[in-house]
mmCIF file of C-alpha atoms and ligand atoms in Angstrom:
data_model
loop_
_atom_site.group_PDB
_atom_site.id
_atom_site.type_symbol
_atom_site.label_atom_id
_atom_site.label_comp_id
_atom_site.label_asym_id
_atom_site.label_seq_id
_atom_site.Cartn_x
_atom_site.Cartn_y
_atom_site.Cartn_z
ATOM 1 C CA MET A 1 88.959 102.997 30.887
ATOM 2 C CA CYS A 2 89.491 105.048 34.031
ATOM 3 C CA TYR A 3 91.061 104.093 37.336
ATOM 4 C CA THR A 4 90.404 105.586 40.741
ATOM 5 C CA ILE A 5 93.497 106.789 42.542
ATOM 6 C CA ALA A 6 93.272 107.471 46.277
ATOM 7 C CA LEU A 7 95.831 110.050 47.362
ATOM 8 C CA ASN A 8 96.366 109.713 51.104
ATOM 9 C CA PHE A 9 98.230 112.761 52.407
ATOM 10 C CA GLU A 10 100.431 112.732 55.497
ATOM 11 C CA ASP A 11 97.805 114.628 57.518
ATOM 12 C CA GLY A 12 95.282 111.866 56.848
ATOM 13 C CA VAL A 13 93.247 113.764 54.251
ATOM 14 C CA THR A 14 92.329 111.514 51.344
ATOM 15 C CA ARG A 15 91.326 112.713 47.902
ATOM 16 C CA PHE A 16 90.221 110.515 45.038
ATOM 17 C CA VAL A 17 91.044 111.318 41.425
ATOM 18 C CA ASP A 18 90.234 109.575 38.172
ATOM 19 C CA CYS A 19 93.175 108.522 36.030
ATOM 20 C CA LYS A 20 92.656 107.780 32.348
ATOM 21 C CA ALA A 21 94.259 104.803 30.628
ATOM 22 C CA GLY A 22 97.879 105.636 29.903
ATOM 23 C CA GLU A 23 97.782 108.781 32.041
ATOM 24 C CA LYS A 24 100.490 109.456 34.596
ATOM 25 C CA VAL A 25 99.382 109.936 38.192
ATOM 26 C CA LEU A 26 100.985 113.378 38.440
ATOM 27 C CA ASP A 27 99.045 114.541 35.370
ATOM 28 C CA ALA A 28 95.780 113.004 36.592
ATOM 29 C CA ALA A 29 96.144 114.741 39.940
ATOM 30 C CA PHE A 30 96.944 118.057 38.268
ATOM 31 C CA ARG A 31 93.910 117.694 36.002
ATOM 32 C CA ASN A 32 91.895 117.205 39.202
ATOM 33 C CA LYS A 33 93.405 120.428 40.621
ATOM 34 C CA ILE A 34 95.765 118.701 43.035
ATOM 35 C CA ASN A 35 99.387 119.804 42.779
ATOM 36 C CA LEU A 36 101.410 116.822 43.916
ATOM 37 C CA PRO A 37 105.067 117.534 44.744
ATOM 38 C CA MET A 38 107.092 117.763 41.539
ATOM 39 C CA ASP A 39 109.979 119.558 39.950
ATOM 40 C CA CYS A 40 111.311 118.095 36.724
ATOM 41 C CA SER A 41 108.275 115.909 35.799
ATOM 42 C CA ASP A 42 110.846 113.904 33.869
ATOM 43 C CA GLY A 43 111.988 111.132 36.217
ATOM 44 C CA VAL A 44 115.202 112.936 37.141
ATOM 45 C CA CYS A 45 114.839 114.820 40.420
ATOM 46 C CA GLY A 46 112.906 112.396 42.656
ATOM 47 C CA THR A 47 110.761 115.218 44.104
ATOM 48 C CA CYS A 48 107.536 113.389 43.238
ATOM 49 C CA LYS A 49 108.459 110.241 45.180
ATOM 50 C CA CYS A 50 105.458 108.660 46.947
ATOM 51 C CA ARG A 51 104.531 105.203 48.171
ATOM 52 C CA ALA A 52 102.083 102.953 46.317
ATOM 53 C CA GLU A 53 100.134 101.154 49.028
ATOM 54 C CA SER A 54 98.108 99.040 46.664
ATOM 55 C CA GLY A 55 97.291 98.572 43.011
ATOM 56 C CA SER A 56 99.224 97.690 39.902
ATOM 57 C CA TYR A 57 101.082 100.120 37.701
ATOM 58 C CA ASP A 58 103.896 100.556 35.232
ATOM 59 C CA MET A 59 106.837 102.833 35.987
ATOM 60 C CA GLY A 60 108.364 102.537 32.531
ATOM 61 C CA ASP A 61 112.139 102.890 32.198
ATOM 62 C CA ASP A 62 112.502 106.602 31.523
ATOM 63 C CA TYR A 63 113.626 107.601 35.010
ATOM 64 C CA ILE A 64 117.134 107.598 36.404
ATOM 65 C CA GLU A 65 118.509 105.671 39.378
ATOM 66 C CA ASP A 66 119.209 108.918 41.261
ATOM 67 C CA ALA A 67 115.487 109.654 41.246
ATOM 68 C CA LEU A 68 114.381 106.163 42.288
ATOM 69 C CA THR A 69 116.685 103.277 43.105
ATOM 70 C CA GLU A 70 115.878 99.676 42.306
ATOM 71 C CA ASP A 71 115.511 98.909 46.008
ATOM 72 C CA GLU A 72 113.115 101.821 46.457
ATOM 73 C CA ALA A 73 111.024 100.693 43.516
ATOM 74 C CA GLU A 74 110.925 97.146 44.901
ATOM 75 C CA SER A 75 109.786 98.448 48.273
ATOM 76 C CA GLY A 76 106.795 100.195 46.670
ATOM 77 C CA LEU A 77 108.123 103.708 46.202
ATOM 78 C CA VAL A 78 107.039 105.342 42.960
ATOM 79 C CA LEU A 79 107.607 108.503 40.958
ATOM 80 C CA THR A 80 104.156 109.908 40.247
ATOM 81 C CA CYS A 81 105.508 111.717 37.181
ATOM 82 C CA GLN A 82 106.272 108.298 35.658
ATOM 83 C CA MET A 83 103.661 106.017 37.234
ATOM 84 C CA ILE A 84 100.926 104.781 34.897
ATOM 85 C CA PRO A 85 98.251 102.799 36.811
ATOM 86 C CA SER A 86 96.754 99.607 35.423
ATOM 87 C CA SER A 87 94.247 99.270 38.298
ATOM 88 C CA ASP A 88 92.784 101.384 41.067
ATOM 89 C CA CYS A 89 95.631 102.444 43.362
ATOM 90 C CA VAL A 90 96.195 103.886 46.813
ATOM 91 C CA ILE A 91 99.161 106.238 47.076
ATOM 92 C CA SER A 92 100.639 107.703 50.257
ATOM 93 C CA VAL A 93 101.812 111.248 49.651
ATOM 94 C CA PRO A 94 104.469 112.378 52.155
ATOM 95 C CA VAL A 95 103.229 115.983 52.451
ATOM 96 C CA THR A 96 100.067 117.664 53.701
ATOM 97 C CA ALA A 97 96.992 118.118 51.548
ATOM 98 C CA ALA A 98 97.223 121.891 51.943
ATOM 99 C CA SER A 99 100.713 121.921 50.467
ATOM 100 C CA CYS A 100 99.203 120.296 47.371
ATOM 101 C CA LYS A 101 96.541 122.987 47.220
ATOM 102 C CA THR A 102 93.776 120.651 48.254
ATOM 103 C CA GLY A 103 91.998 119.766 51.469
ATOM 104 C CA GLN A 104 89.095 117.992 53.029
ATOM 105 C CA GLN A 105 85.778 117.740 51.303
ATOM 106 C CA VAL A 106 82.548 118.700 53.031
ATOM 107 C CA PHE A 107 79.330 116.781 52.452
ATOM 108 C CA ALA A 108 75.804 117.571 53.577
ATOM 109 C CA ALA A 109 73.751 114.552 54.628
ATOM 110 C CA THR A 110 70.338 113.582 55.954
ATOM 111 C CA VAL A 111 69.737 111.138 58.780
ATOM 112 C CA THR A 112 67.902 108.067 57.437
ATOM 113 C CA ARG A 113 68.145 105.682 60.410
ATOM 114 C CA ILE A 114 68.916 105.841 64.111
ATOM 115 C CA GLU A 115 68.941 102.524 65.933
ATOM 116 C CA PRO A 116 69.986 102.530 69.600
ATOM 117 C CA HIS A 117 71.483 99.361 71.093
ATOM 118 C CA GLN A 118 70.582 99.696 74.767
ATOM 119 C CA ASP A 119 73.043 102.031 76.496
ATOM 120 C CA ALA A 120 75.992 100.759 74.444
ATOM 121 C CA ALA A 121 75.874 102.166 70.934
ATOM 122 C CA VAL A 122 73.808 103.715 68.174
ATOM 123 C CA VAL A 123 73.695 102.683 64.540
ATOM 124 C CA LEU A 124 73.458 105.855 62.470
ATOM 125 C CA GLU A 125 72.798 105.925 58.741
ATOM 126 C CA LEU A 126 73.049 108.968 56.529
ATOM 127 C CA ALA A 127 72.167 109.756 52.927
ATOM 128 C CA VAL A 128 74.598 112.227 51.399
ATOM 129 C CA ASP A 129 73.325 114.952 49.059
ATOM 130 C CA GLY A 130 74.554 114.090 45.582
ATOM 131 C CA ALA A 131 77.117 111.366 45.000
ATOM 132 C CA ALA A 132 78.249 109.447 48.069
ATOM 133 C CA PRO A 133 81.845 110.255 49.014
ATOM 134 C CA ALA A 134 84.574 107.816 48.040
ATOM 135 C CA PHE A 135 86.614 106.429 50.917
ATOM 136 C CA LEU A 136 88.835 103.491 51.769
ATOM 137 C CA PRO A 137 87.444 100.737 54.020
ATOM 138 C CA GLY A 138 88.597 101.587 57.543
ATOM 139 C CA GLN A 139 88.659 105.384 57.133
ATOM 140 C CA TYR A 140 86.606 107.908 59.076
ATOM 141 C CA VAL A 141 84.898 111.266 58.718
ATOM 142 C CA ASN A 142 84.332 114.155 61.065
ATOM 143 C CA ILE A 143 80.626 114.619 61.708
ATOM 144 C CA GLY A 144 79.533 118.059 62.859
ATOM 145 C CA VAL A 145 77.288 117.908 65.912
ATOM 146 C CA PRO A 146 74.393 120.238 65.018
ATOM 147 C CA GLY A 147 74.216 123.413 67.064
ATOM 148 C CA SER A 148 77.555 122.848 68.794
ATOM 149 C CA GLY A 149 80.126 124.181 66.346
ATOM 150 C CA ASP A 150 82.084 121.034 67.193
ATOM 151 C CA HIS A 151 82.512 117.644 65.576
ATOM 152 C CA ARG A 152 83.244 114.030 66.421
ATOM 153 C CA SER A 153 85.169 111.487 64.354
ATOM 154 C CA TYR A 154 83.595 108.170 63.359
ATOM 155 C CA SER A 155 84.768 105.329 61.162
ATOM 156 C CA PHE A 156 82.480 104.206 58.369
ATOM 157 C CA SER A 157 80.833 100.889 59.167
ATOM 158 C CA SER A 158 79.425 100.775 55.645
ATOM 159 C CA ALA A 159 81.544 99.937 52.623
ATOM 160 C CA PRO A 160 82.502 102.330 49.847
ATOM 161 C CA GLY A 161 79.852 102.507 47.145
ATOM 162 C CA GLU A 162 76.858 101.719 49.354
ATOM 163 C CA GLY A 163 73.840 104.016 49.057
ATOM 164 C CA ASP A 164 73.776 105.244 52.640
ATOM 165 C CA LEU A 165 76.744 105.789 54.926
ATOM 166 C CA GLY A 166 76.709 103.741 58.127
ATOM 167 C CA PHE A 167 78.311 104.430 61.509
ATOM 168 C CA LEU A 168 78.441 102.632 64.836
ATOM 169 C CA ILE A 169 78.606 105.241 67.591
ATOM 170 C CA LYS A 170 79.421 104.551 71.216
ATOM 171 C CA LYS A 171 76.878 105.963 73.646
ATOM 172 C CA ILE A 172 78.553 108.218 76.173
ATOM 173 C CA PRO A 173 76.446 109.619 79.036
ATOM 174 C CA GLY A 174 76.357 113.394 78.562
ATOM 175 C CA GLY A 175 78.505 113.116 75.419
ATOM 176 C CA LEU A 176 78.046 115.763 72.771
ATOM 177 C CA MET A 177 77.047 113.441 69.931
ATOM 178 C CA SER A 178 75.251 110.994 72.233
ATOM 179 C CA SER A 179 73.083 113.812 73.602
ATOM 180 C CA TRP A 180 72.260 114.990 70.101
ATOM 181 C CA LEU A 181 71.482 111.454 68.907
ATOM 182 C CA ALA A 182 69.070 110.990 71.814
ATOM 183 C CA ARG A 183 66.813 113.665 70.336
ATOM 184 C CA ALA A 184 67.688 113.277 66.639
ATOM 185 C CA LYS A 185 65.271 111.841 64.098
ATOM 186 C CA PRO A 186 65.272 110.796 60.448
ATOM 187 C CA GLY A 187 65.314 113.875 58.247
ATOM 188 C CA ASP A 188 67.740 115.816 60.445
ATOM 189 C CA ARG A 189 70.695 117.320 58.619
ATOM 190 C CA LEU A 190 74.398 116.895 59.288
ATOM 191 C CA ASP A 191 77.693 118.028 57.764
ATOM 192 C CA LEU A 192 80.520 115.569 57.168
ATOM 193 C CA THR A 193 84.171 116.380 56.514
ATOM 194 C CA GLY A 194 86.567 113.821 55.120
ATOM 195 C CA PRO A 195 87.321 111.067 54.419
ATOM 196 C CA MET A 196 90.360 110.827 56.648
ATOM 197 C CA GLY A 197 92.868 108.402 58.057
ATOM 198 C CA SER A 198 95.641 106.004 57.207
ATOM 199 C CA PHE A 199 93.897 103.052 58.888
ATOM 200 C CA TYR A 200 92.508 101.283 55.865
ATOM 201 C CA LEU A 201 92.614 97.821 54.381
ATOM 202 C CA ARG A 202 95.661 97.193 52.234
ATOM 203 C CA GLY A 203 95.819 94.671 49.416
ATOM 204 C CA GLY A 204 97.513 91.291 49.654
ATOM 205 C CA GLU A 205 96.697 87.636 49.931
ATOM 206 C CA GLY A 206 98.064 86.779 53.382
ATOM 207 C CA PRO A 207 96.038 86.016 56.500
ATOM 208 C CA LEU A 208 94.325 88.867 58.327
ATOM 209 C CA LEU A 209 93.862 89.287 62.057
ATOM 210 C CA PHE A 210 91.296 91.935 62.974
ATOM 211 C CA LEU A 211 91.141 93.121 66.592
ATOM 212 C CA ALA A 212 88.166 95.300 67.504
ATOM 213 C CA GLY A 213 87.540 97.007 70.836
ATOM 214 C CA GLY A 214 83.915 98.069 71.393
ATOM 215 C CA THR A 215 82.641 100.323 68.627
ATOM 216 C CA GLY A 216 86.084 99.898 67.072
ATOM 217 C CA LEU A 217 84.195 97.140 65.268
ATOM 218 C CA ALA A 218 82.908 99.706 62.745
ATOM 219 C CA PRO A 219 85.891 99.882 60.360
ATOM 220 C CA PHE A 220 86.087 96.083 60.258
ATOM 221 C CA LEU A 221 82.475 95.828 59.079
ATOM 222 C CA SER A 222 83.463 98.072 56.182
ATOM 223 C CA MET A 223 86.557 95.970 55.441
ATOM 224 C CA LEU A 224 84.638 92.687 55.664
ATOM 225 C CA GLU A 225 82.051 93.925 53.188
ATOM 226 C CA VAL A 226 84.775 94.896 50.725
ATOM 227 C CA LEU A 227 86.473 91.518 51.163
ATOM 228 C CA ALA A 228 83.171 89.668 50.756
ATOM 229 C CA ARG A 229 82.299 91.582 47.597
ATOM 230 C CA ALA A 230 85.705 90.706 46.161
ATOM 231 C CA GLY A 231 85.145 87.009 46.932
ATOM 232 C CA SER A 232 88.245 87.018 49.126
ATOM 233 C CA GLN A 233 89.718 83.644 50.024
ATOM 234 C CA ARG A 234 92.048 85.129 52.653
ATOM 235 C CA GLN A 235 92.119 83.589 56.093
ATOM 236 C CA ILE A 236 90.513 86.199 58.352
ATOM 237 C CA HIS A 237 90.032 86.006 62.098
ATOM 238 C CA LEU A 238 88.336 88.795 64.044
ATOM 239 C CA ILE A 239 88.358 89.155 67.823
ATOM 240 C CA TYR A 240 85.714 91.520 69.105
ATOM 241 C CA GLY A 241 86.336 92.542 72.701
ATOM 242 C CA VAL A 242 83.950 94.565 74.856
ATOM 243 C CA THR A 243 83.576 95.511 78.504
ATOM 244 C CA ARG A 244 80.025 94.295 79.223
ATOM 245 C CA ASP A 245 77.657 91.767 77.634
ATOM 246 C CA GLN A 246 75.377 94.500 76.315
ATOM 247 C CA ASP A 247 78.290 96.156 74.531
ATOM 248 C CA LEU A 248 78.327 93.272 72.027
ATOM 249 C CA VAL A 249 76.355 94.693 69.110
ATOM 250 C CA LEU A 250 75.942 93.681 65.458
ATOM 251 C CA VAL A 251 77.190 90.150 66.149
ATOM 252 C CA ASP A 252 74.542 88.940 63.694
ATOM 253 C CA GLU A 253 76.328 90.908 60.972
ATOM 254 C CA LEU A 254 79.571 89.121 61.785
ATOM 255 C CA ALA A 255 77.746 85.796 61.588
ATOM 256 C CA ALA A 256 76.451 86.784 58.155
ATOM 257 C CA TYR A 257 80.008 87.482 56.979
ATOM 258 C CA ALA A 258 81.024 84.052 58.229
ATOM 259 C CA GLY A 259 78.505 82.743 55.693
ATOM 260 C CA ARG A 260 79.828 84.900 52.851
ATOM 261 C CA LEU A 261 83.582 84.639 53.450
ATOM 262 C CA PRO A 262 84.742 81.001 53.313
ATOM 263 C CA ASN A 263 87.785 81.527 55.562
ATOM 264 C CA PHE A 264 86.376 84.020 58.050
ATOM 265 C CA THR A 265 86.017 83.204 61.742
ATOM 266 C CA PHE A 266 85.353 85.452 64.699
ATOM 267 C CA ALA A 267 85.290 85.339 68.472
ATOM 268 C CA THR A 268 83.624 87.666 70.951
ATOM 269 C CA VAL A 269 85.248 88.411 74.304
ATOM 270 C CA VAL A 270 83.727 90.131 77.352
ATOM 271 C CA ALA A 271 85.969 91.658 80.023
ATOM 272 C CA ASP A 272 83.365 91.824 82.819
ATOM 273 C CA ALA A 273 84.246 89.157 85.411
ATOM 274 C CA ALA A 274 80.545 88.798 86.268
ATOM 275 C CA SER A 275 79.603 87.932 82.682
ATOM 276 C CA ASP A 276 78.443 84.434 81.688
ATOM 277 C CA HIS A 277 80.073 84.841 78.297
ATOM 278 C CA PRO A 278 82.105 81.770 77.244
ATOM 279 C CA ARG A 279 85.203 83.879 76.530
ATOM 280 C CA LYS A 280 86.104 86.359 79.193
ATOM 281 C CA GLY A 281 89.014 88.683 79.814
ATOM 282 C CA TRP A 282 90.996 90.711 77.323
ATOM 283 C CA VAL A 283 91.542 90.266 73.632
ATOM 284 C CA THR A 284 95.184 89.354 74.275
ATOM 285 C CA GLN A 285 94.029 86.281 76.229
ATOM 286 C CA HIS A 286 92.297 84.945 73.139
ATOM 287 C CA MET A 287 94.845 85.533 70.409
ATOM 288 C CA PRO A 288 95.026 82.866 67.665
ATOM 289 C CA ASP A 289 98.543 81.676 68.517
ATOM 290 C CA GLU A 290 98.612 79.079 65.735
ATOM 291 C CA MET A 291 97.713 81.646 63.112
ATOM 292 C CA LEU A 292 100.301 84.114 64.402
ATOM 293 C CA ALA A 293 102.997 81.458 64.715
ATOM 294 C CA ALA A 294 102.479 80.479 61.069
ATOM 295 C CA GLY A 295 103.660 84.008 60.164
ATOM 296 C CA GLY A 296 102.797 86.426 57.399
ATOM 297 C CA VAL A 297 99.763 87.834 59.203
ATOM 298 C CA ASP A 298 98.572 91.378 58.569
ATOM 299 C CA VAL A 299 97.239 92.675 61.890
ATOM 300 C CA TYR A 300 94.648 95.468 62.065
ATOM 301 C CA LEU A 301 93.578 96.849 65.432
ATOM 302 C CA CYS A 302 90.992 99.494 66.286
ATOM 303 C CA GLY A 303 90.246 100.176 69.916
ATOM 304 C CA PRO A 304 90.907 102.388 72.919
ATOM 305 C CA PRO A 305 94.534 103.244 73.778
ATOM 306 C CA PRO A 306 94.946 100.629 76.582
ATOM 307 C CA MET A 307 93.895 97.874 74.164
ATOM 308 C CA VAL A 308 96.319 99.078 71.506
ATOM 309 C CA ASP A 309 99.130 99.191 74.064
ATOM 310 C CA ALA A 310 98.221 95.746 75.412
ATOM 311 C CA VAL A 311 98.295 94.155 71.955
ATOM 312 C CA ARG A 312 101.590 95.822 71.060
ATOM 313 C CA GLY A 313 103.034 94.556 74.344
ATOM 314 C CA TYR A 314 101.696 91.064 73.655
ATOM 315 C CA LEU A 315 103.275 90.946 70.197
ATOM 316 C CA ASP A 316 106.606 92.255 71.516
ATOM 317 C CA GLU A 317 106.742 89.853 74.456
ATOM 318 C CA SER A 318 105.718 86.899 72.292
ATOM 319 C CA GLY A 319 108.384 87.772 69.730
ATOM 320 C CA ILE A 320 105.710 87.809 67.030
ATOM 321 C CA ARG A 321 106.496 89.913 63.993
ATOM 322 C CA PRO A 322 103.380 90.362 61.871
ATOM 323 C CA ALA A 323 103.782 90.996 58.157
ATOM 324 C CA SER A 324 102.239 94.385 58.897
ATOM 325 C CA PHE A 325 100.578 96.027 61.872
ATOM 326 C CA HIS A 326 98.055 98.823 61.423
ATOM 327 C CA TYR A 327 96.266 100.326 64.356
ATOM 328 C CA GLU A 328 93.931 103.105 65.237
ATOM 329 C CA LYS A 329 93.445 104.428 68.726
ATOM 330 C CA PHE A 330 90.229 106.139 69.625
ATOM 331 C CA THR A 331 89.013 107.908 72.708
ATOM 332 C CA PRO A 332 85.407 108.907 73.332
ATOM 333 C CA ASN A 333 85.856 112.608 72.576
ATOM 334 C CA ALA A 334 89.119 112.943 70.745
ATOM 335 C CA PRO A 335 89.823 112.627 67.057
ATOM 336 C CA LEU A 336 91.065 109.260 65.967
ATOM 337 C CA LYS A 337 94.733 108.602 65.636
ATOM 338 C CA ALA A 338 95.851 106.097 63.072
ATOM 339 C CA ILE A 339 99.219 104.550 62.535
ATOM 340 C CA ALA A 340 100.092 102.259 59.714
HETATM 341 FE FE1 LIG B 401 111.214 114.914 39.114
HETATM 342 FE FE2 LIG B 401 109.183 113.163 39.177
HETATM 343 S S1 LIG B 401 109.098 115.311 39.297
HETATM 344 S S2 LIG B 401 111.294 112.744 39.164
#
């Protein structure tokens, strides 16, 4: 029996290690050539303290209160030198990957599909050489733009474990990646670096509110697939807001998830005042007030900075305190910024 442990470093780099039954996380990481922070390795100093974001585990009773208090343990903090997983786990490590003598992984990939959606977006699919990289649903990679020496960051729209990696890329007139995609074809080669990011689906059973702005839909497609595969019964509502009618892409995929997830609903919203769409305006004008008022909602938001700011303002002004709020801002040319 082996578990997969995702180590999410403070700089967003994520590395996955296998952990054998009965093995401590610190030892599993070391065996995988990752030197997590440690000093005593005996449950005494507290140097190895990290946060378990998801998964089940046993901490035993061989550590002292000075290293990890009861309150800390209850809040999800762990000592990796004592932690023995009993499922796959995600662990936030409060230092950079480089300080643990690890870093990003680089993958070579081949373009297998390019599907433009008018002037709005492009669906890009890639087959990675060798084993597909592990990642958490919601994370992103940096994709090198061939011939430019530069890269762009894109969230996976596919789920972990799928054969090909999928991306939903916003078309930007004159944009570096958009210009390359306009002349790219299946068989072209690309380099990927990652996975990255702290915007990923956490565990839990409470209701989920997903807010997607434009191609910020991508990470939610990955999350929905993972939830559907797991047979999730969670209440999930997704609001997908765009500027123009033609920016609404892959709505058929959302409809398919509505068939697979018993408690999943979604609504599309178009900002353009000239649109005939039944729901117009901004995402904040179509928030599920009843769901939010009931409490305990985990909110995930991926969109451009004004949308993130608008939703934060809406929650503050409405006095709504979600159970958790995870968001990722993206701009057309800048790396993604994620906050959990
Ligand atoms: Fe000292 Fe874990 S390394 S408590």
